[in-house]
Coordinates of C-alpha atoms in Angstrom, one line a residue:
M1 CA 56.0 -77.0 240.8
K2 CA 59.3 -79.1 241.3
E3 CA 61.6 -77.5 244.1
R4 CA 65.1 -76.5 242.8
G5 CA 68.2 -76.2 244.8
V6 CA 66.3 -74.3 248.1
S7 CA 65.6 -75.3 251.4
S8 CA 65.3 -74.0 254.9
I9 CA 68.6 -73.9 256.7
I10 CA 66.2 -76.1 259.8
G11 CA 69.0 -77.9 262.1
G12 CA 71.4 -75.7 262.6
I13 CA 75.3 -75.4 262.0
L14 CA 75.7 -78.9 262.4
V15 CA 73.7 -80.3 259.6
I16 CA 74.6 -77.8 257.7
M17 CA 78.0 -78.9 257.8
I18 CA 77.7 -82.6 257.2
A19 CA 75.9 -80.9 254.0
L20 CA 78.3 -78.9 252.8
T21 CA 80.7 -82.0 253.2
A22 CA 78.0 -84.4 251.0
V23 CA 78.5 -81.7 248.6
G24 CA 81.1 -83.1 246.3
A25 CA 79.3 -87.1 246.8
I26 CA 75.9 -85.3 245.2
T27 CA 77.5 -83.8 242.9
L28 CA 79.6 -86.5 241.1
Y29 CA 76.0 -88.6 241.5
Y30 CA 73.9 -85.9 240.4
F31 CA 76.3 -85.4 236.9
Y32 CA 76.1 -89.3 236.8
G33 CA 72.2 -89.1 236.1
L34 CA 72.9 -86.1 234.6
H35 CA 75.5 -88.3 231.5
V36 CA 72.6 -91.1 231.2
V37 CA 70.2 -88.7 230.0
E38 CA 72.4 -86.8 227.3
E39 CA 73.3 -90.1 226.5
Q40 CA 69.4 -90.3 225.6
H41 CA 68.6 -87.6 224.2
A42 CA 69.2 -84.9 222.3
L43 CA 69.8 -81.8 224.8
S44 CA 67.0 -79.6 224.1
N45 CA 64.3 -82.2 224.6
W46 CA 66.4 -83.0 227.8
L47 CA 65.8 -79.4 229.1
T48 CA 61.8 -79.7 228.5
Y49 CA 61.6 -82.9 230.5
K50 CA 64.0 -81.7 233.0
D51 CA 61.7 -79.3 233.7
E52 CA 58.5 -80.9 233.5
E53 CA 59.6 -83.7 235.6
Q54 CA 57.1 -83.5 238.9
L55 CA 57.3 -86.3 241.7
A56 CA 55.0 -86.6 245.1
V57 CA 57.5 -87.6 247.8
V58 CA 56.0 -88.7 251.3
Y59 CA 57.7 -90.2 253.6
N60 CA 55.7 -91.9 257.1
D61 CA 58.0 -91.3 259.7
T62 CA 55.7 -94.0 262.0
S63 CA 55.8 -97.1 258.8
R64 CA 59.3 -95.4 257.4
V65 CA 57.7 -96.0 254.4
L66 CA 58.9 -93.4 251.4
V67 CA 56.2 -93.5 248.9
I68 CA 57.2 -91.8 245.5
K69 CA 54.3 -91.1 243.3
N70 CA 55.4 -89.9 239.2
M71 CA 53.4 -86.8 238.8
W72 CA 53.6 -85.9 234.5
N73 CA 53.6 -87.5 231.6
Y74 CA 57.0 -90.0 231.3
P75 CA 58.6 -92.1 232.6
S76 CA 61.4 -90.8 235.6
T77 CA 63.2 -92.9 236.6
I78 CA 65.5 -92.9 240.7
T79 CA 69.6 -92.6 240.7
F80 CA 69.7 -92.1 244.0
I81 CA 67.8 -91.6 247.7
M82 CA 69.9 -88.9 250.3
V83 CA 69.3 -89.9 253.5
N84 CA 70.8 -88.2 256.8
E85 CA 71.5 -91.4 259.7
S86 CA 71.9 -89.8 262.9
G87 CA 73.4 -86.6 261.8
T88 CA 75.8 -88.8 258.9
L89 CA 74.3 -88.3 255.3
K90 CA 74.3 -90.7 252.9
F91 CA 73.4 -91.9 249.4
I92 CA 71.6 -94.6 248.8
S93 CA 72.4 -95.9 244.7
E94 CA 68.9 -97.1 243.4
N95 CA 67.7 -96.9 239.4
I96 CA 64.1 -97.3 239.9
T97 CA 61.6 -96.7 236.6
I98 CA 57.7 -94.9 238.3
F99 CA 55.7 -94.8 234.9
P100 CA 53.2 -91.9 234.7
N101 CA 50.4 -92.1 237.7
E102 CA 52.1 -94.9 239.3
A103 CA 53.9 -95.1 242.6
V104 CA 56.4 -97.1 244.4
K105 CA 57.0 -97.7 247.8
L106 CA 60.4 -98.1 249.2
P107 CA 62.1 -98.5 253.7
I108 CA 64.3 -96.4 254.7
S109 CA 66.1 -97.1 257.4
G110 CA 67.6 -93.2 258.9
D111 CA 65.5 -90.1 257.7
P112 CA 65.2 -89.2 253.5
I113 CA 65.7 -85.9 252.5
S114 CA 65.5 -85.9 248.7
V115 CA 65.2 -88.2 245.9
L116 CA 67.5 -87.1 242.6
T117 CA 66.5 -88.3 239.3
A118 CA 68.6 -89.0 236.4
F119 CA 67.1 -85.7 234.6
G120 CA 69.3 -84.1 237.5
N121 CA 65.7 -83.0 239.3
E122 CA 66.0 -83.5 243.4
F123 CA 62.5 -83.7 245.0
W124 CA 63.2 -82.9 248.8
T125 CA 60.4 -85.2 251.7
A126 CA 59.3 -83.0 254.6
S127 CA 61.6 -83.8 256.4
T128 CA 63.5 -81.2 258.7
A129 CA 67.2 -81.8 257.0
P130 CA 68.5 -79.0 254.8
N131 CA 69.2 -78.9 251.7
P132 CA 72.9 -78.7 251.9
Y133 CA 73.3 -76.8 248.7
F134 CA 72.2 -74.4 249.9
E135 CA 75.4 -71.6 248.1
T136 CA 75.8 -69.1 245.0
Y137 CA 77.5 -69.2 242.0
A138 CA 78.0 -66.3 239.5
V139 CA 77.1 -65.4 237.0
T140 CA 78.3 -63.2 234.3
I141 CA 76.3 -61.4 231.3
E142 CA 78.1 -59.5 228.6
A143 CA 77.4 -57.4 225.6
G144 CA 79.0 -56.7 222.7
S145 CA 79.5 -53.8 220.6
G146 CA 75.7 -52.7 219.0
G147 CA 73.5 -54.1 222.1
T148 CA 72.6 -55.4 225.8
T149 CA 71.2 -56.8 227.9
S150 CA 67.9 -58.2 230.7
P151 CA 69.1 -58.8 233.1
P152 CA 71.7 -55.5 232.1
P153 CA 75.2 -57.1 231.8
K154 CA 77.7 -57.6 234.9
T155 CA 77.8 -59.5 237.5
Y156 CA 75.0 -61.4 239.3
Y157 CA 74.7 -64.3 241.9
Y158 CA 72.4 -67.6 242.2
P159 CA 71.7 -70.3 244.5
Y160 CA 72.6 -73.6 242.7
G161 CA 69.8 -74.9 240.5
S162 CA 68.6 -71.4 239.4
K163 CA 67.2 -71.2 236.2
L164 CA 68.0 -68.0 234.5
T165 CA 66.0 -66.4 231.5
I166 CA 68.1 -63.6 229.7
T167 CA 67.4 -61.4 227.2
A168 CA 69.4 -59.9 224.2
E169 CA 67.9 -56.5 223.5
P170 CA 70.2 -55.1 219.8
N171 CA 70.7 -51.0 218.9
S172 CA 68.8 -49.9 216.2
G173 CA 70.2 -51.1 213.2
Y174 CA 72.0 -54.0 214.7
A175 CA 71.4 -57.5 215.0
F176 CA 71.2 -60.8 217.5
L177 CA 73.3 -62.8 215.9
G178 CA 74.0 -65.6 219.4
W179 CA 75.0 -66.4 222.8
S180 CA 78.2 -67.3 223.1
G181 CA 78.0 -69.7 227.0
T182 CA 81.0 -70.9 229.4
G183 CA 80.8 -72.9 231.8
Y184 CA 78.5 -75.9 232.9
G185 CA 74.6 -75.2 232.7
S186 CA 75.3 -72.0 230.5
Y187 CA 73.5 -71.8 226.6
T188 CA 75.6 -71.5 223.5
G189 CA 73.1 -70.2 220.4
S190 CA 71.0 -68.7 218.6
D191 CA 67.3 -68.3 221.0
N192 CA 66.7 -64.8 222.1
P193 CA 65.5 -64.5 225.3
A194 CA 66.9 -68.3 226.1
T195 CA 67.1 -70.3 229.7
V196 CA 70.6 -71.2 231.6
Y197 CA 70.9 -73.4 234.1
V198 CA 73.3 -72.1 237.2
W199 CA 74.8 -75.2 238.2
S200 CA 78.3 -73.3 239.0
N201 CA 79.5 -70.5 237.4
I202 CA 79.2 -69.8 233.7
T203 CA 79.4 -66.7 231.9
E204 CA 77.7 -65.4 228.7
K205 CA 78.4 -62.8 226.2
A206 CA 75.1 -61.3 223.6
N207 CA 77.0 -60.9 220.3
F208 CA 75.8 -58.0 218.1
G209 CA 76.6 -57.8 213.7
V210 CA 74.2 -55.8 211.6
A211 CA 71.0 -57.6 209.2
I212 CA 71.3 -58.0 205.9
T213 CA 68.3 -58.8 204.6
F214 CA 67.9 -59.4 200.5
Q215 CA 64.1 -59.1 199.1
A216 CA 62.7 -59.0 195.9
E217 CA 59.5 -56.8 194.9
Q218 CA 57.4 -56.5 192.3
G219 CA 54.5 -54.7 191.8
D220 CA 52.5 -52.1 194.3
P221 CA 55.3 -53.5 195.7
T222 CA 54.1 -57.6 196.3
Y223 CA 56.5 -59.4 197.7
I224 CA 58.7 -62.5 195.7
T225 CA 59.2 -65.6 198.3
A226 CA 61.6 -67.5 195.2
P227 CA 64.9 -69.1 194.4
L228 CA 66.0 -65.5 193.7
I229 CA 69.6 -64.1 195.3
E230 CA 72.7 -66.4 195.4
V231 CA 75.2 -65.4 197.8
N232 CA 78.3 -66.8 198.6
G233 CA 77.9 -70.1 195.9
T234 CA 74.1 -71.5 197.8
L235 CA 71.2 -70.4 196.3
Y236 CA 68.5 -69.1 198.8
N237 CA 64.5 -67.9 198.2
T238 CA 63.6 -64.4 199.4
P239 CA 63.5 -62.9 201.7
K240 CA 66.5 -64.0 202.8
T241 CA 68.1 -62.2 205.9
F242 CA 72.1 -62.9 206.5
D243 CA 72.7 -61.6 210.6
V244 CA 76.9 -60.8 210.3
P245 CA 79.7 -59.4 212.0
I246 CA 80.6 -56.0 210.9
G247 CA 83.3 -56.2 208.0
T248 CA 81.5 -59.6 207.0
V249 CA 81.9 -59.6 203.3
L250 CA 78.4 -60.9 201.0
D251 CA 79.2 -61.5 196.9
Y252 CA 75.6 -61.9 195.8
S253 CA 74.1 -62.4 192.7
W254 CA 70.1 -61.9 191.4
V255 CA 68.8 -64.5 189.2
S256 CA 68.1 -62.9 186.0
T257 CA 64.5 -64.9 185.4
Y258 CA 63.2 -67.6 187.5
Q259 CA 60.1 -69.7 185.5
P260 CA 57.8 -71.3 188.6
T261 CA 55.9 -72.6 185.7
S262 CA 55.8 -72.8 182.1
T263 CA 53.6 -69.6 182.1
E264 CA 55.0 -67.6 184.5
R265 CA 58.1 -66.1 185.1
Y266 CA 59.6 -63.1 187.4
V267 CA 62.6 -61.3 184.3
F268 CA 64.8 -59.1 186.9
V269 CA 64.9 -55.2 186.1
S270 CA 66.6 -52.9 189.0
V271 CA 68.4 -53.6 192.4
S272 CA 68.2 -50.7 195.1
G273 CA 69.5 -49.9 198.9
L274 CA 72.7 -51.3 199.5
A275 CA 73.5 -52.3 196.3
T276 CA 72.1 -51.3 193.0
S277 CA 73.8 -53.5 190.6
Q278 CA 72.2 -57.5 190.1
S279 CA 75.7 -58.5 191.0
G280 CA 78.2 -58.4 193.6
T281 CA 79.7 -57.4 196.8
I282 CA 78.7 -56.1 200.2
T283 CA 80.7 -55.4 203.3
A284 CA 78.4 -55.4 206.2
T285 CA 79.2 -52.2 208.2
Q286 CA 75.6 -51.4 208.7
S287 CA 71.6 -53.1 208.7
G288 CA 69.8 -52.6 205.5
N289 CA 68.0 -54.0 203.1
V290 CA 69.4 -54.8 199.3
T291 CA 65.9 -55.3 196.7
A292 CA 65.1 -56.1 193.7
T293 CA 63.0 -55.0 190.8
Y294 CA 61.4 -58.0 189.1
D295 CA 58.8 -57.8 186.3
L296 CA 55.9 -60.9 186.8
Q297 CA 55.4 -62.1 183.4
Y298 CA 52.6 -64.2 182.4
Y299 CA 53.2 -66.2 178.7
V300 CA 50.3 -64.9 176.3
S301 CA 49.7 -68.3 173.1
V302 CA 47.8 -66.8 170.8
S303 CA 46.6 -69.3 167.8
A304 CA 45.8 -69.1 164.3
P305 CA 45.1 -71.0 160.6
S306 CA 48.1 -72.0 159.6
G307 CA 49.1 -69.0 157.2
I308 CA 46.7 -66.6 159.1
S309 CA 49.2 -63.4 160.7
V310 CA 47.7 -62.3 163.7
S311 CA 48.5 -60.2 166.9
P312 CA 50.4 -60.2 169.2
S313 CA 52.7 -63.4 168.9
S314 CA 52.7 -65.5 171.1
G315 CA 55.5 -64.3 173.8
W316 CA 56.1 -62.6 177.5
F317 CA 53.6 -60.0 178.5
N318 CA 54.4 -58.2 182.1
N319 CA 51.2 -58.5 184.4
G320 CA 49.1 -55.8 184.6
A321 CA 49.9 -54.5 180.8
S322 CA 47.4 -54.0 177.9
V323 CA 47.2 -57.0 175.3
T324 CA 45.2 -56.2 171.8
F325 CA 44.1 -59.6 170.6
S326 CA 43.8 -58.7 166.6
A327 CA 43.2 -61.1 163.6
P328 CA 41.9 -60.0 159.7
S329 CA 38.4 -60.7 158.7
T330 CA 39.3 -63.5 155.6
Y331 CA 42.5 -64.6 154.7
S332 CA 42.8 -66.2 150.2
P333 CA 45.5 -68.4 150.6
S334 CA 44.6 -69.3 146.4
S335 CA 42.2 -68.6 144.3
G336 CA 38.7 -69.4 145.1
V337 CA 40.2 -70.8 148.7
R338 CA 39.7 -68.4 152.1
Y339 CA 38.6 -68.0 155.4
V340 CA 36.5 -66.1 157.2
F341 CA 37.2 -65.6 161.0
T342 CA 34.5 -66.6 163.6
G343 CA 35.4 -65.3 166.4
W344 CA 38.1 -66.0 169.3
S345 CA 38.5 -68.0 171.8
G346 CA 40.3 -69.6 175.1
T347 CA 40.7 -67.7 178.0
Y348 CA 38.5 -64.2 176.5
S349 CA 35.7 -65.1 174.1
S350 CA 35.8 -62.0 171.1
T351 CA 32.9 -62.7 167.9
S352 CA 35.1 -59.3 167.1
T353 CA 38.3 -60.2 165.1
S354 CA 39.7 -57.3 168.2
F355 CA 39.8 -56.4 171.1
T356 CA 41.9 -56.0 174.1
V357 CA 42.9 -57.2 177.7
T358 CA 44.5 -56.1 181.6
V359 CA 47.3 -59.2 181.5
A360 CA 46.5 -60.8 185.2
G361 CA 47.7 -64.4 184.7
P362 CA 48.3 -66.7 181.0
I363 CA 46.4 -66.7 178.3
T364 CA 45.6 -68.7 175.6
E365 CA 43.5 -67.2 172.3
A366 CA 43.0 -69.3 169.3
A367 CA 41.4 -67.1 165.7
N368 CA 39.1 -69.3 165.4
Y369 CA 38.0 -69.0 160.8
Q370 CA 36.0 -71.0 158.6
L371 CA 37.4 -72.3 155.9
Q372 CA 35.3 -71.4 152.6
Y373 CA 35.5 -72.8 148.9
Y374 CA 33.8 -70.4 146.4
L375 CA 30.7 -72.1 143.9
T376 CA 31.6 -70.3 140.3
M377 CA 28.1 -70.4 138.3
A378 CA 27.9 -69.7 134.8
A379 CA 25.0 -70.5 132.5
T380 CA 25.9 -71.2 128.3
P381 CA 25.4 -69.5 126.1
S382 CA 24.9 -66.4 127.9
G383 CA 21.2 -65.9 127.7
W384 CA 19.6 -68.8 126.5
G385 CA 19.0 -69.4 130.5
S386 CA 20.2 -68.8 134.4
V387 CA 21.4 -70.8 136.6
S388 CA 20.5 -70.9 141.0
P389 CA 21.9 -69.6 143.3
S390 CA 24.2 -67.3 142.4
S391 CA 28.4 -67.5 142.9
G392 CA 29.7 -67.0 146.4
W393 CA 31.3 -68.2 149.1
Y394 CA 30.3 -71.9 151.3
D395 CA 31.6 -73.1 153.8
A396 CA 33.8 -76.1 153.7
G397 CA 31.7 -79.5 153.0
S398 CA 28.6 -78.1 153.1
Q399 CA 26.3 -79.2 150.1
V400 CA 24.4 -76.7 147.5
S401 CA 21.5 -77.9 145.3
I402 CA 22.0 -76.1 142.0
S403 CA 19.7 -75.6 139.4
A404 CA 19.7 -74.5 135.7
T405 CA 16.2 -72.3 134.3
A406 CA 16.2 -72.3 129.9
N407 CA 15.2 -69.2 128.5
S408 CA 12.0 -70.0 126.4
G409 CA 13.0 -71.8 122.9
Y410 CA 15.4 -72.4 125.1
A411 CA 16.5 -76.6 126.6
F412 CA 19.4 -77.5 129.8
Y413 CA 21.7 -79.7 127.8
G414 CA 23.6 -80.5 131.4
W415 CA 25.8 -79.5 133.7
S416 CA 29.7 -79.2 133.3
G417 CA 31.8 -79.3 136.5
S418 CA 35.4 -79.3 137.5
G419 CA 36.9 -79.7 141.3
S420 CA 36.1 -81.8 144.4
G421 CA 32.6 -82.1 145.2
S422 CA 31.6 -80.8 141.6
Y423 CA 29.2 -82.3 139.3
S424 CA 28.5 -82.7 135.5
G425 CA 25.3 -84.7 134.6
T426 CA 21.9 -84.6 133.2
S427 CA 20.1 -84.0 136.4
N428 CA 18.5 -80.9 137.5
P429 CA 18.3 -79.9 139.8
A430 CA 21.9 -81.4 141.2
T431 CA 23.8 -81.4 144.4
I432 CA 26.9 -80.9 145.3
T433 CA 29.7 -80.9 148.0
M434 CA 32.0 -78.2 148.4
N435 CA 35.3 -80.2 149.2
G436 CA 37.4 -77.2 147.2
P437 CA 36.7 -74.2 144.7
I438 CA 33.7 -75.9 142.4
T439 CA 32.9 -74.4 139.2
E440 CA 29.2 -75.3 138.1
T441 CA 28.2 -74.7 134.0
A442 CA 25.2 -75.4 132.5
T443 CA 25.6 -75.7 129.3
F444 CA 21.8 -74.8 127.5
Y445 CA 20.7 -75.7 123.4
A446 CA 18.3 -73.2 121.0
G447 CA 15.3 -74.9 119.9
I448 CA 15.7 -74.7 115.7
T449 CA 11.6 -75.1 115.1
F450 CA 10.6 -76.1 111.0
S451 CA 6.7 -75.8 110.6
A452 CA 4.7 -75.5 107.3
T453 CA 1.2 -73.5 106.8
S454 CA -0.5 -73.9 103.8
A455 CA -1.1 -71.0 101.3
S456 CA -4.2 -70.1 103.3
G457 CA -1.9 -70.3 106.8
S458 CA -2.9 -73.6 108.4
S459 CA -0.7 -75.8 110.0
L460 CA 0.7 -78.7 107.6
N461 CA 1.1 -82.0 109.5
Y462 CA 2.7 -83.6 107.4
P463 CA 6.7 -84.8 106.7
L464 CA 7.5 -82.5 105.1
V465 CA 11.4 -81.1 106.1
T466 CA 14.4 -83.6 105.8
I467 CA 17.4 -82.5 108.6
D468 CA 20.9 -83.6 108.9
G469 CA 18.7 -87.1 106.5
T470 CA 16.3 -87.1 109.1
T471 CA 12.5 -86.4 107.5
Y472 CA 10.3 -85.1 110.4
S473 CA 6.5 -83.9 109.9
T474 CA 6.0 -80.5 110.8
P475 CA 6.0 -78.8 113.2
V476 CA 9.4 -80.3 114.8
T477 CA 11.7 -78.5 116.9
L478 CA 15.2 -79.9 117.3
Y479 CA 17.7 -78.7 120.3
E480 CA 21.2 -77.5 119.1
P481 CA 24.0 -76.1 120.8
D482 CA 25.6 -72.6 119.6
G483 CA 27.1 -72.6 116.4
A484 CA 25.9 -75.9 114.8
S485 CA 25.3 -76.4 111.5
V486 CA 21.9 -78.3 110.9
S487 CA 21.5 -78.9 107.2
Y488 CA 17.3 -79.0 106.4
S489 CA 15.7 -79.6 102.6
W490 CA 12.2 -78.7 102.1
A491 CA 9.8 -81.6 99.9
S492 CA 8.4 -79.8 96.9
S493 CA 5.0 -81.3 97.1
Y494 CA 4.1 -83.5 99.4
S495 CA -0.1 -85.8 98.0
P496 CA -1.5 -86.5 101.7
S497 CA -4.0 -88.6 99.2
S498 CA -4.8 -89.1 95.7
G499 CA -5.8 -86.1 94.1
S500 CA -4.2 -83.4 96.2
R501 CA -0.5 -82.2 96.8
Y502 CA 1.4 -79.5 98.3
V503 CA 3.7 -77.9 96.7
F504 CA 6.0 -76.0 98.3
S505 CA 6.0 -72.5 97.9
S506 CA 8.7 -70.7 99.5
A507 CA 10.5 -70.0 103.1
S508 CA 11.0 -67.8 105.3
G509 CA 12.3 -67.2 108.9
L510 CA 16.4 -68.6 109.7
S511 CA 16.3 -69.2 105.3
S512 CA 14.6 -68.2 103.1
S513 CA 16.1 -71.1 100.4
Q514 CA 14.0 -74.6 100.7
S515 CA 17.1 -76.0 101.4
G516 CA 20.7 -75.3 102.9
T517 CA 22.2 -74.9 106.4
I518 CA 21.5 -73.0 109.0
R519 CA 24.5 -71.7 111.8
V520 CA 22.9 -71.9 114.8
T521 CA 22.8 -68.6 116.9
G522 CA 19.6 -68.7 119.4
A523 CA 16.2 -70.2 119.4
G524 CA 14.8 -69.4 115.6
T525 CA 12.1 -71.0 113.2
E526 CA 11.7 -71.9 109.3
T527 CA 8.7 -71.4 108.1
A528 CA 7.7 -73.5 105.0
E529 CA 4.1 -72.4 102.8
Y530 CA 2.8 -74.9 100.3
Q531 CA 0.0 -74.2 97.9
L532 CA -2.7 -76.9 98.0
Q533 CA -2.9 -78.4 94.9
Y534 CA -6.4 -80.5 93.4
Y535 CA -5.1 -82.6 90.3
L536 CA -8.1 -82.3 87.6
T537 CA -8.9 -85.0 84.8
M538 CA -10.5 -84.5 81.7
Q539 CA -12.2 -87.1 79.3
A540 CA -14.2 -87.5 76.3
S541 CA -16.3 -90.0 76.6
P542 CA -16.6 -91.8 74.1
S543 CA -12.4 -91.0 73.4
S544 CA -13.4 -90.9 70.5
G545 CA -16.6 -89.0 70.1
G546 CA -14.8 -85.5 70.5
S547 CA -11.7 -84.4 72.6
V548 CA -12.3 -82.0 76.4
S549 CA -9.9 -78.5 76.9
P550 CA -7.4 -78.1 79.1
S551 CA -5.9 -81.5 79.0
S552 CA -5.2 -83.3 83.0
G553 CA -3.4 -81.9 85.4
W554 CA -2.5 -79.5 89.1
Y555 CA -4.5 -76.8 89.9
N556 CA -4.0 -74.4 92.8
A557 CA -7.1 -75.1 95.3
G558 CA -9.6 -72.9 94.5
A559 CA -8.1 -71.8 90.8
S560 CA -10.8 -70.8 88.1
V561 CA -10.1 -73.2 85.0
T562 CA -12.6 -73.6 81.8
I563 CA -12.8 -76.3 80.4
S564 CA -14.7 -77.1 76.6
A565 CA -15.5 -79.8 74.8
S566 CA -15.3 -80.2 71.0
P567 CA -17.6 -83.1 69.4
A568 CA -16.1 -85.1 66.4
T569 CA -17.7 -85.3 63.4
G570 CA -21.0 -87.2 63.6
Y571 CA -21.7 -86.2 67.2
H572 CA -22.1 -83.5 69.1
F573 CA -22.1 -82.4 73.0
T574 CA -24.5 -84.1 75.3
G575 CA -23.0 -82.0 78.1
W576 CA -20.2 -82.8 81.0

């Protein structure tokens, strides 16, 4: 420990008087050293170093050498050495810097009493000479209205160089404002407790006032640290306490909205305590709080494809609020186009069109939809065939295989498609791409069959019918569109070989006429019946020998014919 202004009086009255005579000189040198330090360091640092400085001082009477060793962590500078030479105090001026854990040896004439440093400390040797500063100084402690001190307010007397701790104790409802000190070594400031050094008569007054605290809360409550309060033109973070003298007027205003991030904000709600308005003035008459209540809000971002209305709209919501997200299951902006809800994504996920959450932070939600287009499938004429798949909705961009199946007696003619990605042509099946609404129509033709039979019912395979100018062997089937007109004509007769022929007999089915026009309304058959005939050749031989009956000619197959011969005069019938 350092020894400050403490010594034992060993040497009698004479030495004490000598020491008192030296007071002025030592004081002069002492404050010189202090002045040097104050020029190099701030007072707070200087006091810290002063307290920590420690030197070991040893004097050898035999060798008359003074040994000074640095026992702390910083350099010390020796400014004076006080010695007693035959009863006379002398001050030897020095300027010696000793680094930590180093020592210096100084030859001395006379008896060294003490060593003075640039920090104003005095380290004594093991000498019998007395401390010349065994003198007391008055320390007066005062307390303003609103509190007391420790030690209590009064005047005390302390030896020179004493270190004194003083504490201000405000009464309930009051606040300590600071110390007002006068005299060298006194303290002025707000430290509590504070330290003073008794180097002269000093006065310390503890000043008291009231504490006005501006604080902001949210929720349960949770106190907010944010730049929310402006007092006398300066914006402060909350909580902010002002220790002010009684009667001080504070002009205040609470921030309406504070937004620390793009998705979080505080919104002013109300004020309670020493004030109830968002802004105004407060005259400090008592300690207390001005408490502003703020709603913590988070931004809820809600999105959906253009044109789809979802709820809620994007906006700010109070922390803890219950929010229900809702979206339509489908949305159709135009014919053949729709959006089908597939789910919510973002902060929360859900496949339900509606769900509820409690706001506890920023929320981003997107209503997701699948764009679909309508595929219209049709067969024309109705009843002539079928198509696959049925009409329905398909995802945009998907590929769909379409096929057509003709009913019996009909034939698929082709596709007629409209819309982006549609198909027109005769491929069956065919593939389309749903790039938009599509209509695909399968057209079917009706089969018109022309056939011919003999009277016995046998089918005839001969070129017996001419259709639209072209002769066809029967049977023949031609496929024609609905409503088409087909011109036809049955051959009157046809001879497949010499002596035989087929002769038109009648028509049935789509028409009973040998020739004409058939209007196509569906599949059907036109049948002609032909009579098979053979040629009967009648001859008399020799031709002059007689005559035969009947004459040569065509007769239906299977017909019974009576033939006769009549001989000429001079001839007689000999046989057939």
